[in-house]
Amino acid sequence: MDLLDNLALGFSEALAVHNVLFCLLGVALGTAVGVLPGIGPTASIALLLPLTFGFDDPVSAIIMLAGIYYGAQYGGSTTAILLNIPGESSSAVTAIDGHPMARQGRAGVALAAAALGSFFAGIVGTFVLAAAAGPLAAAALTFGSAEMFAVVVLGLVASIALASGSALKALAMIVLGILLGTIGQDLYTAVPRFTFGVRELWDGLSFVSVAVAVFGIAEILKNLHDPRTRVRVAAKVENLWPTREDRRRMVGPVLRATGLGSVLGVLPGGGHVLAAYGAYAVEKRVSRRPQEFGRGAIEGVTGPESANNAAAQTSFVPLLALGLPAHPVMALLLSALIIQGIQPGPGVMTAQPELVWGLIASMFIGNLLLVVLNLPLIRMWVKLLDVPYSVMFPAIIAFACIGTYAIDQNPFHVLVMAVLGVGGFVLVRCGCEPAPLLLGFVLGPLLENHLRRALLISHGDPTVFVTRPISGVLLGLAVVALVIAVLPMIRRKRDVVFAEED
């Protein structure tokens, strides 16, 4: 069967009334868990996974769970823009420019730009998944541990562009994030590391605790410490739709980020987080207005949002074609398939074509449902900005505590969030940015895993990273990017670009 026949088969499954309803339920739940900080798609899918035992049709179960995942990519930008608290991991970078736009009274524009960019990227990413699943899966097979290590290194070095201050501080924050990511049991020996005898640290620090602490709690403490930093968002938001100039500035970032996210989503381990950070770094480098980044550049919203949504769609390629989960959510979906008696891998597209193509077709429907759901809700979300600080701050802390506690009903996570929140506040006061720290924390375990695996395969030969062509080129690009970032001339230029306006 050719592509059109496969899509026809998929739509015949996805357009069944019960599957449309499950798709709507999934994307609505995904939007909700994306909006609420501290919950996220991983915890939501994990909680709903046992329910899939009772599903007679595996297509319905996978459509609903997948809808929660890519729906959370839409919803996660909402609190990132309005409250500077990422609702989902890939939305952390959206807060860098989205929240300053909200402070300027352009919250509606930022939310609409994020929704439109997400919709376009989601549709394109689904087309990529449908048209190129086979070739892209074959390309991903050529990436071994050495290549994936080089990809992660390049992503971490490129993230220096996320920091609006010192490149040295950005490097330090990345290293700190990697160190925090090493807390817990060793990947290969299960020996606890840096746990200081605390049993709760054996599983490592929770991403939710770290993200909510360094973005949400630290931001609240900063505002409470200096009332002059409480930049109140305009009570009257005049524009809820991007202007013609905004739309013109959105086109390039959406196209570039969609392409980048589609590629990174296919690579096992690349995922939507790296795509969002990478898209932001690219837009900041190519922009004619780099001084606006960090102060409300619309490119800083549409780029990351487009990238993470494109990656969310194409991350299904290694799962369906190779049986390789690209990140924890894909691992849960893999479990759901196995629960239904389906073994993902190269044979699933021929053995279960109605499942694969039904899921792909449902993504077109789900993205359409998401934009229909999200655009009308912009006015409702903007109303959150009218809530007084005396009410908003305690409410944010309460929701953060509830979401953090809900990870596994352990109050220790709330304690970690409080401690890291104070630490994040100290770092912010020292002029350090939290975004590189978060990226280092997310990618640190992946970096270590591929480093050790490559050395095991090569019997301890470190030259494997430079003798393999792809990894050698990627590491060379990382070195070039690092040199450019720390050159004195470039550093002085960065300081001028990001100088505070008088």
PDB file of C-alpha atoms in Angstrom, residues 143-153 267-270 446-447 450 471 474:
ATOM      1  CA  PHE A 143      23.331   6.819  15.547  1.00  0.00           C
ATOM      2  CA  GLY A 144      25.138   4.804  18.164  1.00  0.00           C
ATOM      3  CA  SER A 145      26.059   5.863  21.680  1.00  0.00           C
ATOM      4  CA  ALA A 146      29.076   7.864  20.473  1.00  0.00           C
ATOM      5  CA  GLU A 147      26.897   9.896  18.117  1.00  0.00           C
ATOM      6  CA  MET A 148      24.205  10.440  20.746  1.00  0.00           C
ATOM      7  CA  PHE A 149      26.841  11.594  23.238  1.00  0.00           C
ATOM      8  CA  ALA A 150      28.047  14.124  20.660  1.00  0.00           C
ATOM      9  CA  VAL A 151      24.470  15.293  19.986  1.00  0.00           C
ATOM     10  CA  VAL A 152      23.883  15.930  23.696  1.00  0.00           C
ATOM     11  CA  VAL A 153      27.230  17.744  24.084  1.00  0.00           C
ATOM     12  CA  LEU A 267      16.572  10.624  17.337  1.00  0.00           C
ATOM     13  CA  PRO A 268      16.150   8.419  20.408  1.00  0.00           C
ATOM     14  CA  GLY A 269      17.011  10.626  23.354  1.00  0.00           C
ATOM     15  CA  GLY A 270      16.824  13.892  21.403  1.00  0.00           C
ATOM     16  CA  LEU A 446      21.506  10.876  28.983  1.00  0.00           C
ATOM     17  CA  LEU A 447      25.014  12.280  28.542  1.00  0.00           C
ATOM     18  CA  HIS A 450      25.823   7.316  26.238  1.00  0.00           C
ATOM     19  CA  SER A 471      30.295  12.070  16.312  1.00  0.00           C
ATOM     20  CA  LEU A 474      29.307  17.036  15.996  1.00  0.00           C
TER      21      LEU A 474
END
